[in-house]
Amino acid sequence: MKVIICLDDNGGMLFNNRRQSRDKEVLKDIINNLKGEKLFISPFSEKLFDDYSENVIIDEEFLIKASENDTCFVENNTLKAVSGINEIVVYKWNRVYPTDFKCSVDLSELELVETIDFKGFSHEKITKETYKR
């Protein structure tokens, strides 16, 4: 399974059950890289992907139901107990935001295979990192 997450510089994902930030260029990049495949998300993330509904499967138990070849976008779920993750794509905001929910995966245990910087809509620079087991 491929997992996609967005993090600040301290590994933060949420603050007060709200996403720290969002950027429409990140969403476009996610959808473009699916190459027609489906994206599994939680109901929490549904509003982000309103414009891309034909590619999105919304399910509260998406991390359990997704197969090993599926892609999941994760904002408000812990990944610690999720089995079958073979790739993690991280979009980094290159900023520090208030946070009370952090990424539960130690990325240093994975192999960083690609790093790309690009201009976002609301962020001057977004870094996309791809990690594999």
GROMACS .gro file of N, CA and C in nm:
model
  399
    1MET      N    1   0.084  -0.118   0.000
    1MET     CA    2   0.000   0.000   0.000
    1MET      C    3   0.089   0.124   0.000
    2LYS      N    4   0.047   0.224  -0.076
    2LYS     CA    5   0.114   0.353  -0.075
    2LYS      C    6   0.032   0.447   0.013
    3VAL      N    7   0.099   0.520   0.100
    3VAL     CA    8   0.034   0.616   0.187
    3VAL      C    9   0.088   0.755   0.155
    4ILE      N   10   0.000   0.851   0.150
    4ILE     CA   11   0.036   0.991   0.126
    4ILE      C   12   0.000   1.071   0.250
    5ILE      N   13   0.096   1.151   0.300
    5ILE     CA   14   0.072   1.236   0.416
    5ILE      C   15   0.131   1.375   0.392
    6CYS      N   16   0.083   1.473   0.467
    6CYS     CA   17   0.136   1.609   0.464
    6CYS      C   18   0.185   1.642   0.604
    7LEU      N   19   0.308   1.694   0.613
    7LEU     CA   20   0.370   1.719   0.743
    7LEU      C   21   0.433   1.857   0.750
    8ASP      N   22   0.436   1.912   0.871
    8ASP     CA   23   0.519   2.030   0.893
    8ASP      C   24   0.659   1.982   0.931
    9ASP      N   25   0.748   2.075   0.961
    9ASP     CA   26   0.888   2.039   0.990
    9ASP      C   27   0.905   1.957   1.118
   10ASN      N   28   0.806   1.956   1.205
   10ASN     CA   29   0.813   1.878   1.329
   10ASN      C   30   0.732   1.748   1.321
   11GLY      N   31   0.691   1.709   1.200
   11GLY     CA   32   0.614   1.586   1.184
   11GLY      C   33   0.467   1.603   1.219
   12GLY      N   34   0.422   1.725   1.234
   12GLY     CA   35   0.283   1.751   1.270
   12GLY      C   36   0.188   1.735   1.153
   13MET      N   37   0.068   1.684   1.186
   13MET     CA   38  -0.036   1.663   1.085
   13MET      C   39  -0.162   1.745   1.113
   14LEU      N   40  -0.199   1.755   1.241
   14LEU     CA   41  -0.324   1.823   1.279
   14LEU      C   42  -0.304   1.910   1.402
   15PHE      N   43  -0.393   2.006   1.418
   15PHE     CA   44  -0.400   2.086   1.540
   15PHE      C   45  -0.547   2.109   1.572
   16ASN      N   46  -0.590   2.067   1.691
   16ASN     CA   47  -0.731   2.078   1.730
   16ASN      C   48  -0.823   2.012   1.628
   17ASN      N   49  -0.782   1.894   1.579
   17ASN     CA   50  -0.858   1.817   1.481
   17ASN      C   51  -0.883   1.894   1.351
   18ARG      N   52  -0.791   1.984   1.318
   18ARG     CA   53  -0.798   2.057   1.191
   18ARG      C   54  -0.665   2.038   1.120
   19ARG      N   55  -0.671   2.023   0.990
   19ARG     CA   56  -0.547   2.011   0.913
   19ARG      C   57  -0.470   2.141   0.927
   20GLN      N   58  -0.340   2.129   0.929
   20GLN     CA   59  -0.256   2.247   0.946
   20GLN      C   60  -0.263   2.339   0.826
   21SER      N   61  -0.268   2.280   0.710
   21SER     CA   62  -0.265   2.358   0.588
   21SER      C   63  -0.315   2.271   0.473
   22ARG      N   64  -0.342   2.334   0.364
   22ARG     CA   65  -0.374   2.259   0.243
   22ARG      C   66  -0.328   2.343   0.125
   23ASP      N   67  -0.302   2.280   0.018
   23ASP     CA   68  -0.252   2.350  -0.099
   23ASP      C   69  -0.307   2.279  -0.223
   24LYS      N   70  -0.372   2.354  -0.310
   24LYS     CA   71  -0.436   2.290  -0.426
   24LYS      C   72  -0.334   2.233  -0.524
   25GLU      N   73  -0.210   2.281  -0.524
   25GLU     CA   74  -0.108   2.222  -0.610
   25GLU      C   75  -0.068   2.083  -0.560
   26VAL      N   76  -0.070   2.063  -0.429
   26VAL     CA   77  -0.044   1.930  -0.372
   26VAL      C   78  -0.155   1.835  -0.415
   27LEU      N   79  -0.279   1.878  -0.406
   27LEU     CA   80  -0.392   1.793  -0.446
   27LEU      C   81  -0.383   1.755  -0.594
   28LYS      N   82  -0.348   1.851  -0.679
   28LYS     CA   83  -0.331   1.822  -0.822
   28LYS      C   84  -0.220   1.719  -0.843
   29ASP      N   85  -0.110   1.736  -0.771
   29ASP     CA   86   0.002   1.642  -0.784
   29ASP      C   87  -0.039   1.501  -0.741
   30ILE      N   88  -0.114   1.493  -0.633
   30ILE     CA   89  -0.161   1.362  -0.586
   30ILE      C   90  -0.246   1.295  -0.693
   31ILE      N   91  -0.345   1.367  -0.745
   31ILE     CA   92  -0.436   1.311  -0.845
   31ILE      C   93  -0.361   1.275  -0.974
   32ASN      N   94  -0.271   1.362  -1.019
   32ASN     CA   95  -0.194   1.334  -1.141
   32ASN      C   96  -0.108   1.209  -1.127
   33ASN      N   97  -0.055   1.185  -1.010
   33ASN     CA   98   0.031   1.069  -0.988
   33ASN      C   99  -0.047   0.939  -0.969
   34LEU      N  100  -0.177   0.949  -0.952
   34LEU     CA  101  -0.260   0.828  -0.942
   34LEU      C  102  -0.271   0.758  -1.077
   35LYS      N  103  -0.257   0.834  -1.185
   35LYS     CA  104  -0.267   0.780  -1.321
   35LYS      C  105  -0.395   0.698  -1.340
   36GLY      N  106  -0.507   0.755  -1.292
   36GLY     CA  107  -0.636   0.691  -1.310
   36GLY      C  108  -0.676   0.594  -1.201
   37GLU      N  109  -0.584   0.557  -1.115
   37GLU     CA  110  -0.615   0.466  -1.004
   37GLU      C  111  -0.699   0.539  -0.899
   38LYS      N  112  -0.757   0.464  -0.809
   38LYS     CA  113  -0.840   0.521  -0.703
   38LYS      C  114  -0.755   0.565  -0.584
   39LEU      N  115  -0.805   0.664  -0.513
   39LEU     CA  116  -0.744   0.714  -0.390
   39LEU      C  117  -0.841   0.688  -0.276
   40PHE      N  118  -0.795   0.621  -0.174
   40PHE     CA  119  -0.876   0.592  -0.056
   40PHE      C  120  -0.853   0.699   0.049
   41ILE      N  121  -0.962   0.754   0.103
   41ILE     CA  122  -0.953   0.859   0.204
   41ILE      C  123  -1.059   0.838   0.311
   42SER      N  124  -1.041   0.906   0.422
   42SER     CA  125  -1.143   0.905   0.528
   42SER      C  126  -1.245   1.016   0.499
   43PRO      N  127  -1.362   1.011   0.562
   43PRO     CA  128  -1.459   1.119   0.546
   43PRO      C  129  -1.402   1.256   0.587
   44PHE      N  130  -1.307   1.256   0.678
   44PHE     CA  131  -1.242   1.381   0.722
   44PHE      C  132  -1.180   1.455   0.603
   45SER      N  133  -1.127   1.383   0.507
   45SER     CA  134  -1.056   1.443   0.393
   45SER      C  135  -1.145   1.468   0.272
   46GLU      N  136  -1.270   1.431   0.280
   46GLU     CA  137  -1.360   1.438   0.165
   46GLU      C  138  -1.365   1.576   0.101
   47LYS      N  139  -1.376   1.681   0.180
   47LYS     CA  140  -1.390   1.816   0.126
   47LYS      C  141  -1.269   1.856   0.040
   48LEU      N  142  -1.151   1.808   0.076
   48LEU     CA  143  -1.031   1.840  -0.002
   48LEU      C  144  -1.042   1.792  -0.146
   49PHE      N  145  -1.107   1.678  -0.164
   49PHE     CA  146  -1.109   1.611  -0.294
   49PHE      C  147  -1.242   1.624  -0.366
   50ASP      N  148  -1.323   1.726  -0.331
   50ASP     CA  149  -1.453   1.748  -0.397
   50ASP      C  150  -1.441   1.755  -0.549
   51ASP      N  151  -1.337   1.819  -0.599
   51ASP     CA  152  -1.320   1.836  -0.743
   51ASP      C  153  -1.269   1.710  -0.814
   52TYR      N  154  -1.234   1.609  -0.737
   52TYR     CA  155  -1.175   1.487  -0.793
   52TYR      C  156  -1.253   1.362  -0.753
   53SER      N  157  -1.381   1.376  -0.730
   53SER     CA  158  -1.462   1.268  -0.671
   53SER      C  159  -1.460   1.138  -0.752
   54GLU      N  160  -1.438   1.145  -0.884
   54GLU     CA  161  -1.438   1.022  -0.964
   54GLU      C  162  -1.319   0.932  -0.932
   55ASN      N  163  -1.214   0.988  -0.871
   55ASN     CA  164  -1.095   0.910  -0.838
   55ASN      C  165  -1.089   0.868  -0.691
   56VAL      N  166  -1.189   0.907  -0.612
   56VAL     CA  167  -1.178   0.895  -0.467
   56VAL      C  168  -1.281   0.797  -0.409
   57ILE      N  169  -1.232   0.712  -0.318
   57ILE     CA  170  -1.319   0.623  -0.241
   57ILE      C  171  -1.314   0.668  -0.096
   58ILE      N  172  -1.430   0.703  -0.043
   58ILE     CA  173  -1.439   0.756   0.093
   58ILE      C  174  -1.495   0.648   0.183
   59ASP      N  175  -1.420   0.617   0.290
   59ASP     CA  176  -1.464   0.512   0.381
   59ASP      C  177  -1.395   0.531   0.515
   60GLU      N  178  -1.470   0.522   0.621
   60GLU     CA  179  -1.413   0.536   0.756
   60GLU      C  180  -1.305   0.432   0.782
   61GLU      N  181  -1.317   0.315   0.722
   61GLU     CA  182  -1.221   0.206   0.743
   61GLU      C  183  -1.129   0.187   0.621
   62PHE      N  184  -1.097   0.297   0.554
   62PHE     CA  185  -1.022   0.290   0.430
   62PHE      C  186  -0.885   0.224   0.445
   63LEU      N  187  -0.819   0.241   0.558
   63LEU     CA  188  -0.687   0.181   0.577
   63LEU      C  189  -0.694   0.029   0.595
   64ILE      N  190  -0.808  -0.020   0.636
   64ILE     CA  191  -0.828  -0.164   0.649
   64ILE      C  192  -0.872  -0.225   0.517
   65LYS      N  193  -0.956  -0.153   0.444
   65LYS     CA  194  -1.014  -0.204   0.320
   65LYS      C  195  -0.923  -0.192   0.198
   66ALA      N  196  -0.827  -0.101   0.203
   66ALA     CA  197  -0.737  -0.082   0.088
   66ALA      C  198  -0.646  -0.204   0.072
   67SER      N  199  -0.621  -0.240  -0.052
   67SER     CA  200  -0.534  -0.355  -0.080
   67SER      C  201  -0.388  -0.310  -0.089
   68GLU      N  202  -0.300  -0.405  -0.109
   68GLU     CA  203  -0.157  -0.374  -0.114
   68GLU      C  204  -0.118  -0.286  -0.232
   69ASN      N  205  -0.199  -0.279  -0.335
   69ASN     CA  206  -0.169  -0.197  -0.452
   69ASN      C  207  -0.242  -0.063  -0.452
   70ASP      N  208  -0.316  -0.034  -0.348
   70ASP     CA  209  -0.395   0.089  -0.341
   70ASP      C  210  -0.315   0.204  -0.280
   71THR      N  211  -0.367   0.325  -0.301
   71THR     CA  212  -0.307   0.446  -0.246
   71THR      C  213  -0.406   0.509  -0.149
   72CYS      N  214  -0.355   0.548  -0.031
   72CYS     CA  215  -0.437   0.609   0.074
   72CYS      C  216  -0.381   0.744   0.114
   73PHE      N  217  -0.467   0.843   0.123
   73PHE     CA  218  -0.429   0.975   0.173
   73PHE      C  219  -0.470   0.981   0.319
   74VAL      N  220  -0.374   1.010   0.406
   74VAL     CA  221  -0.398   1.002   0.550
   74VAL      C  222  -0.373   1.138   0.615
   75GLU      N  223  -0.473   1.186   0.689
   75GLU     CA  224  -0.460   1.312   0.762
   75GLU      C  225  -0.480   1.296   0.912
   76ASN      N  226  -0.575   1.214   0.950
   76ASN     CA  227  -0.614   1.208   1.091
   76ASN      C  228  -0.617   1.065   1.146
   77ASN      N  229  -0.532   0.982   1.090
   77ASN     CA  230  -0.524   0.842   1.134
   77ASN      C  231  -0.381   0.809   1.170
   78THR      N  232  -0.365   0.726   1.271
   78THR     CA  233  -0.232   0.678   1.304
   78THR      C  234  -0.196   0.564   1.211
   79LEU      N  235  -0.070   0.557   1.175
   79LEU     CA  236  -0.023   0.453   1.083
   79LEU      C  237   0.053   0.344   1.155
   80LYS      N  238   0.071   0.359   1.283
   80LYS     CA  239   0.154   0.268   1.360
   80LYS      C  240   0.114   0.121   1.344
   81ALA      N  241  -0.014   0.091   1.347
   81ALA     CA  242  -0.061  -0.048   1.342
   81ALA      C  243  -0.105  -0.092   1.202
   82VAL      N  244  -0.085  -0.007   1.102
   82VAL     CA  245  -0.128  -0.041   0.966
   82VAL      C  246  -0.022  -0.130   0.901
   83SER      N  247  -0.065  -0.246   0.857
   83SER     CA  248   0.031  -0.338   0.792
   83SER      C  249   0.024  -0.320   0.641
   84GLY      N  250   0.129  -0.359   0.574
   84GLY     CA  251   0.130  -0.359   0.429
   84GLY      C  252   0.173  -0.229   0.364
   85ILE      N  253   0.221  -0.133   0.441
   85ILE     CA  254   0.267  -0.009   0.381
   85ILE      C  255   0.406  -0.034   0.322
   86ASN      N  256   0.417  -0.014   0.190
   86ASN     CA  257   0.547  -0.032   0.125
   86ASN      C  258   0.605   0.098   0.071
   87GLU      N  259   0.524   0.204   0.072
   87GLU     CA  260   0.571   0.334   0.023
   87GLU      C  261   0.495   0.444   0.096
   88ILE      N  262   0.569   0.549   0.132
   88ILE     CA  263   0.507   0.667   0.193
   88ILE      C  264   0.555   0.789   0.116
   89VAL      N  265   0.458   0.867   0.068
   89VAL     CA  266   0.488   0.993   0.002
   89VAL      C  267   0.453   1.104   0.100
   90VAL      N  268   0.551   1.189   0.126
   90VAL     CA  269   0.534   1.297   0.223
   90VAL      C  270   0.543   1.430   0.151
   91TYR      N  271   0.441   1.513   0.170
   91TYR     CA  272   0.445   1.651   0.124
   91TYR      C  273   0.477   1.734   0.247
   92LYS      N  274   0.588   1.806   0.241
   92LYS     CA  275   0.632   1.888   0.355
   92LYS      C  276   0.606   2.034   0.325
   93TRP      N  277   0.547   2.100   0.425
   93TRP     CA  278   0.514   2.241   0.411
   93TRP      C  279   0.637   2.330   0.430
   94ASN      N  280   0.747   2.273   0.486
   94ASN     CA  281   0.868   2.349   0.514
   94ASN      C  282   0.841   2.467   0.608
   95ARG      N  283   0.756   2.441   0.704
   95ARG     CA  284   0.720   2.537   0.808
   95ARG      C  285   0.687   2.460   0.934
   96VAL      N  286   0.680   2.534   1.044
   96VAL     CA  287   0.637   2.475   1.170
   96VAL      C  288   0.503   2.537   1.206
   97TYR      N  289   0.404   2.451   1.226
   97TYR     CA  290   0.271   2.495   1.266
   97TYR      C  291   0.242   2.439   1.405
   98PRO      N  292   0.144   2.496   1.474
   98PRO     CA  293   0.101   2.430   1.599
   98PRO      C  294   0.051   2.290   1.564
   99THR      N  295   0.077   2.194   1.651
   99THR     CA  296   0.035   2.058   1.623
   99THR      C  297   0.004   1.983   1.752
  100ASP      N  298  -0.094   1.896   1.745
  100ASP     CA  299  -0.121   1.806   1.857
  100ASP      C  300  -0.142   1.663   1.808
  101PHE      N  301  -0.123   1.640   1.678
  101PHE     CA  302  -0.130   1.507   1.621
  101PHE      C  303  -0.016   1.493   1.522
  102LYS      N  304   0.074   1.401   1.550
  102LYS     CA  305   0.195   1.386   1.468
  102LYS      C  306   0.195   1.254   1.393
  103CYS      N  307   0.279   1.247   1.293
  103CYS     CA  308   0.298   1.125   1.216
  103CYS      C  309   0.354   1.017   1.308
  104SER      N  310   0.295   0.899   1.303
  104SER     CA  311   0.334   0.790   1.393
  104SER      C  312   0.437   0.696   1.332
  105VAL      N  313   0.484   0.726   1.211
  105VAL     CA  314   0.583   0.642   1.145
  105VAL      C  315   0.719   0.711   1.155
  106ASP      N  316   0.821   0.634   1.191
  106ASP     CA  317   0.957   0.685   1.194
  106ASP      C  318   1.013   0.674   1.052
  107LEU      N  319   1.016   0.785   0.981
  107LEU     CA  320   1.059   0.784   0.842
  107LEU      C  321   1.207   0.748   0.828
  108SER      N  322   1.284   0.766   0.933
  108SER     CA  323   1.427   0.731   0.925
  108SER      C  324   1.448   0.580   0.912
  109GLU      N  325   1.345   0.502   0.938
  109GLU     CA  326   1.353   0.357   0.922
  109GLU      C  327   1.327   0.312   0.778
  110LEU      N  328   1.290   0.407   0.693
  110LEU     CA  329   1.262   0.379   0.552
  110LEU      C  330   1.371   0.439   0.465
  111GLU      N  331   1.374   0.397   0.340
  111GLU     CA  332   1.473   0.449   0.246
  111GLU      C  333   1.412   0.566   0.167
  112LEU      N  334   1.476   0.681   0.176
  112LEU     CA  335   1.435   0.797   0.097
  112LEU      C  336   1.484   0.776  -0.046
  113VAL      N  337   1.392   0.765  -0.142
  113VAL     CA  338   1.430   0.734  -0.280
  113VAL      C  339   1.416   0.852  -0.375
  114GLU      N  340   1.341   0.956  -0.334
  114GLU     CA  341   1.324   1.071  -0.422
  114GLU      C  342   1.283   1.193  -0.342
  115THR      N  343   1.337   1.308  -0.381
  115THR     CA  344   1.299   1.437  -0.323
  115THR      C  345   1.279   1.535  -0.437
  116ILE      N  346   1.164   1.602  -0.436
  116ILE     CA  347   1.131   1.701  -0.539
  116ILE      C  348   1.075   1.825  -0.467
  117ASP      N  349   1.124   1.942  -0.505
  117ASP     CA  350   1.067   2.068  -0.456
  117ASP      C  351   0.985   2.129  -0.569
  118PHE      N  352   0.869   2.187  -0.532
  118PHE     CA  353   0.788   2.257  -0.630
  118PHE      C  354   0.715   2.372  -0.564
  119LYS      N  355   0.668   2.465  -0.645
  119LYS     CA  356   0.595   2.582  -0.595
  119LYS      C  357   0.450   2.542  -0.575
  120GLY      N  358   0.403   2.568  -0.456
  120GLY     CA  359   0.263   2.543  -0.426
  120GLY      C  360   0.178   2.664  -0.456
  121PHE      N  361   0.051   2.656  -0.425
  121PHE     CA  362  -0.039   2.770  -0.442
  121PHE      C  363  -0.029   2.863  -0.322
  122SER      N  364  -0.031   2.807  -0.204
  122SER     CA  365  -0.025   2.887  -0.081
  122SER      C  366   0.111   2.882  -0.012
  123HIS      N  367   0.202   2.802  -0.063
  123HIS     CA  368   0.336   2.786  -0.007
  123HIS      C  369   0.439   2.809  -0.118
  124GLU      N  370   0.539   2.889  -0.089
  124GLU     CA  371   0.643   2.918  -0.187
  124GLU      C  372   0.716   2.791  -0.230
  125LYS      N  373   0.742   2.703  -0.132
  125LYS     CA  374   0.812   2.579  -0.162
  125LYS      C  375   0.748   2.464  -0.087
  126ILE      N  376   0.717   2.359  -0.160
  126ILE     CA  377   0.668   2.234  -0.101
  126ILE      C  378   0.768   2.127  -0.141
  127THR      N  379   0.804   2.044  -0.045
  127THR     CA  380   0.897   1.935  -0.072
  127THR      C  381   0.820   1.804  -0.071
  128LYS      N  382   0.837   1.727  -0.177
  128LYS     CA  383   0.774   1.595  -0.188
  128LYS      C  384   0.884   1.490  -0.174
  129GLU      N  385   0.869   1.407  -0.072
  129GLU     CA  386   0.966   1.301  -0.047
  129GLU      C  387   0.897   1.166  -0.062
  130THR      N  388   0.965   1.071  -0.127
  130THR     CA  389   0.912   0.936  -0.142
  130THR      C  390   1.003   0.841  -0.068
  131TYR      N  391   0.942   0.764   0.023
  131TYR     CA  392   1.013   0.665   0.104
  131TYR      C  393   0.962   0.526   0.069
  132LYS      N  394   1.055   0.430   0.069
  132LYS     CA  395   1.014   0.290   0.044
  132LYS      C  396   1.076   0.201   0.149
  133ARG      N  397   1.009   0.087   0.172
  133ARG     CA  398   1.062  -0.014   0.265
  133ARG      C  399   1.165  -0.098   0.195
   0.00000   0.00000   0.00000
